PDB file of C-alpha atoms in Angstrom:
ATOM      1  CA  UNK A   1      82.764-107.794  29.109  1.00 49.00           C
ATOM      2  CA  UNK A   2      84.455-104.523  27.906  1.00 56.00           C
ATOM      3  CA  UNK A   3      85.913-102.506  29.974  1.00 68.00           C
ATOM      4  CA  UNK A   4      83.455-100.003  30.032  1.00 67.00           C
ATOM      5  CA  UNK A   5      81.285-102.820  30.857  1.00 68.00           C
ATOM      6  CA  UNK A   6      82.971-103.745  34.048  1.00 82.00           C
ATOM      7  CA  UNK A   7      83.367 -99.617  34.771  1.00 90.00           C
ATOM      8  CA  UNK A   8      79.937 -99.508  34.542  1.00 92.00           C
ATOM      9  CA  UNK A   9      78.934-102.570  36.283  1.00 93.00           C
ATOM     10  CA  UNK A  10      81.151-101.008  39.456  1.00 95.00           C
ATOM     11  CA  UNK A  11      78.898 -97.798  38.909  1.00 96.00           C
ATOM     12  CA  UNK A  12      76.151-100.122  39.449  1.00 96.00           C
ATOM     13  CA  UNK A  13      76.973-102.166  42.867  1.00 96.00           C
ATOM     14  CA  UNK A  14      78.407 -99.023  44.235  1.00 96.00           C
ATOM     15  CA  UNK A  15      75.196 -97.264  43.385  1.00 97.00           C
ATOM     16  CA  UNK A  16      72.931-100.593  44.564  1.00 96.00           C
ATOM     17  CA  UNK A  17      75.232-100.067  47.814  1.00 96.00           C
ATOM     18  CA  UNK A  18      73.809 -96.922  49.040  1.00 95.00           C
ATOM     19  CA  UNK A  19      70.323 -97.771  47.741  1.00 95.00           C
ATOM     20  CA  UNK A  20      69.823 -97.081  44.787  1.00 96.00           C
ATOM     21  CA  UNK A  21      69.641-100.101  42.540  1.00 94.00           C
ATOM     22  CA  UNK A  22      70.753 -99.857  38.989  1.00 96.00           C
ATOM     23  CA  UNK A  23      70.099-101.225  35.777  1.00 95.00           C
ATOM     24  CA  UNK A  24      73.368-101.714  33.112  1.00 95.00           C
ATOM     25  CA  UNK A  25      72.643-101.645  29.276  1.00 94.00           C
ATOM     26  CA  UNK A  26      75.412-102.267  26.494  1.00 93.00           C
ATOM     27  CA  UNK A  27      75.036 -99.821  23.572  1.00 92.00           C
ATOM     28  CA  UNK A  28      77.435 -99.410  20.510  1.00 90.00           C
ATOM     29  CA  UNK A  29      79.781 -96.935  21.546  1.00 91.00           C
ATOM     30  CA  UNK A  30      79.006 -96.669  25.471  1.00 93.00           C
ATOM     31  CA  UNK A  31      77.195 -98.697  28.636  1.00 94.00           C
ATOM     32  CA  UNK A  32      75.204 -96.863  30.601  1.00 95.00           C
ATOM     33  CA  UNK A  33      73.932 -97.211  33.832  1.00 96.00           C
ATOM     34  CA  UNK A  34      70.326 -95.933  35.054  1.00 96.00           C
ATOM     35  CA  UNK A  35      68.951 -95.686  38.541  1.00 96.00           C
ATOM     36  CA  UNK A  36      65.423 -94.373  40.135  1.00 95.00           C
ATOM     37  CA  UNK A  37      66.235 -91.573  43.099  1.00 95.00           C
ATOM     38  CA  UNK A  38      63.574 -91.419  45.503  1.00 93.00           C
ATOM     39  CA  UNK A  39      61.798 -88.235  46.471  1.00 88.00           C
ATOM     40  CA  UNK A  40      63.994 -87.893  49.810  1.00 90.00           C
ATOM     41  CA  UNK A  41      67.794 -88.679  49.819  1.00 91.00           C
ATOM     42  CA  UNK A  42      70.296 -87.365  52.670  1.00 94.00           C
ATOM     43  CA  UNK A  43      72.881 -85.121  51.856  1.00 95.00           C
ATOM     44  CA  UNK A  44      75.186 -87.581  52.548  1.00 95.00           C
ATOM     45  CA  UNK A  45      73.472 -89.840  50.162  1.00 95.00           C
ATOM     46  CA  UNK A  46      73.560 -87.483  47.537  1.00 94.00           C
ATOM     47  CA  UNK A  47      77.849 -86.738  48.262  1.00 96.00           C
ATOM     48  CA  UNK A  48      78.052 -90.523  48.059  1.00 96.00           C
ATOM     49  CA  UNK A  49      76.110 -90.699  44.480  1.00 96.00           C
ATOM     50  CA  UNK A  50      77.890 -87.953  43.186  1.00 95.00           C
ATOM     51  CA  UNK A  51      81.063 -89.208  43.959  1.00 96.00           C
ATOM     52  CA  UNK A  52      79.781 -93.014  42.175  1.00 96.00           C
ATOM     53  CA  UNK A  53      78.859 -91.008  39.147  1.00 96.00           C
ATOM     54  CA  UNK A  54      81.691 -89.157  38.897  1.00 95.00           C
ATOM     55  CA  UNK A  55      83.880 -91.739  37.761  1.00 94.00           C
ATOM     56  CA  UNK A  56      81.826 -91.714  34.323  1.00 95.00           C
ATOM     57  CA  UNK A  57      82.918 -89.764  31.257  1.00 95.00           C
ATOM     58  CA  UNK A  58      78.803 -88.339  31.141  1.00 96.00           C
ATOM     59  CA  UNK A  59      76.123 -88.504  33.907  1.00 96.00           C
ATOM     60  CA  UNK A  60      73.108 -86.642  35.064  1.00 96.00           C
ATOM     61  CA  UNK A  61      69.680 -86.732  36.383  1.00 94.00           C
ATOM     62  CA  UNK A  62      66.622 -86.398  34.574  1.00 94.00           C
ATOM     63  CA  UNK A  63      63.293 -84.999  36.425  1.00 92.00           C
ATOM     64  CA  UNK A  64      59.983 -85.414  35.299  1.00 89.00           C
ATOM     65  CA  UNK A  65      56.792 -85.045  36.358  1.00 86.00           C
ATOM     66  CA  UNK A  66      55.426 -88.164  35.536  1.00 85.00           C
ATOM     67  CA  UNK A  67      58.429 -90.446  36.007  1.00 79.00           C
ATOM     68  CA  UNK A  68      60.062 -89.109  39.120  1.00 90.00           C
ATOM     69  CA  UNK A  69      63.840 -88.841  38.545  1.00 94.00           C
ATOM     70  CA  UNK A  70      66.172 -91.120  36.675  1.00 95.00           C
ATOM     71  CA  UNK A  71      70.095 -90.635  37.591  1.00 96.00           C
ATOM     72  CA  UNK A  72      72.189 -91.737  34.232  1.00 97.00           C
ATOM     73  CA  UNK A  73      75.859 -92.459  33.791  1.00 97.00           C
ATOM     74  CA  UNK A  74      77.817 -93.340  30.492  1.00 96.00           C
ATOM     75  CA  UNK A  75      81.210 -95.204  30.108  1.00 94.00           C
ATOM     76  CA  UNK A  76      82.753 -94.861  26.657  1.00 93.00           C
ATOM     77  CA  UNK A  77      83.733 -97.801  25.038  1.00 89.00           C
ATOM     78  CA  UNK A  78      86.622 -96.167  22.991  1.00 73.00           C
ATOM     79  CA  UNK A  79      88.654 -93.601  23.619  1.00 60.00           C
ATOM     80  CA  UNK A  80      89.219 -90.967  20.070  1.00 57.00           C
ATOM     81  CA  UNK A  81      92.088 -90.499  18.626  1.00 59.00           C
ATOM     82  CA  UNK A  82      93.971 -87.158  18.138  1.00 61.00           C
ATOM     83  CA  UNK A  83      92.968 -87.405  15.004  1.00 57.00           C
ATOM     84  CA  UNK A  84      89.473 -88.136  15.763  1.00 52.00           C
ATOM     85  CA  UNK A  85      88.675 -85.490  18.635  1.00 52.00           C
ATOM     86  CA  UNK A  86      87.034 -81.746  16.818  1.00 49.00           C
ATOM     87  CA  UNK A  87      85.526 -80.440  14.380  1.00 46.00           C
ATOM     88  CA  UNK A  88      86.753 -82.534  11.023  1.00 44.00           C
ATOM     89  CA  UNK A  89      86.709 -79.021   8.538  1.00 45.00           C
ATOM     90  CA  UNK A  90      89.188 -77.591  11.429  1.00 43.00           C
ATOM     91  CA  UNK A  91      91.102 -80.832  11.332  1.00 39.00           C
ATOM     92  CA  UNK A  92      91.204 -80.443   7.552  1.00 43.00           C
ATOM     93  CA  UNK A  93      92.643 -77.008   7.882  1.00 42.00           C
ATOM     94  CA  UNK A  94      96.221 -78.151   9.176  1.00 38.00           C
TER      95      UNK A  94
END
């Protein structure tokens, strides 16, 4: 497994660990990590998650009507380059 993978995987059991259990998926360039948040979470929950989620390069929750909410992380699987990071017509400037 990657190491993104295993990052990702720890997002998961630490996640599972204070109740919210996750699902892992492998994608080209990232994993991510997906888990359902119930309607009513204690704020010390929700310092707990936050501090899981943090240790992602992305993450956020998405709230819908019809599907409740969904808290996402993503772990890169590569890191850029100098030479890879901006804008390639300001790159081709220097």
């Amino acid at each position: 497994m990657p190491g993104s993978g295993v990052s990702a995987a720890a997002i998961a059991a630490r996640l599972s660990a204070v109740g919210l259990p996750a699902r892992v998926e492998e994608h080209a360039r990232f994993t991510s990590v997906e888990a359902e948040v119930p309607k009513t979470l204690s704020v010390e929950t929700w310092r707990e998650v936050l501090e899981v989620v943090a240790e992602a390069d992305r993450f956020g929750l998405l709230a819908t009507s019809l599907n409740g909410r969904t808290l996402w992380a993503v772990v890169r699987k590569t890191v850029p380059t100098t030479g890879d990071v901006g804008d390639r017509a300001i790159s081709d400037r220097s």
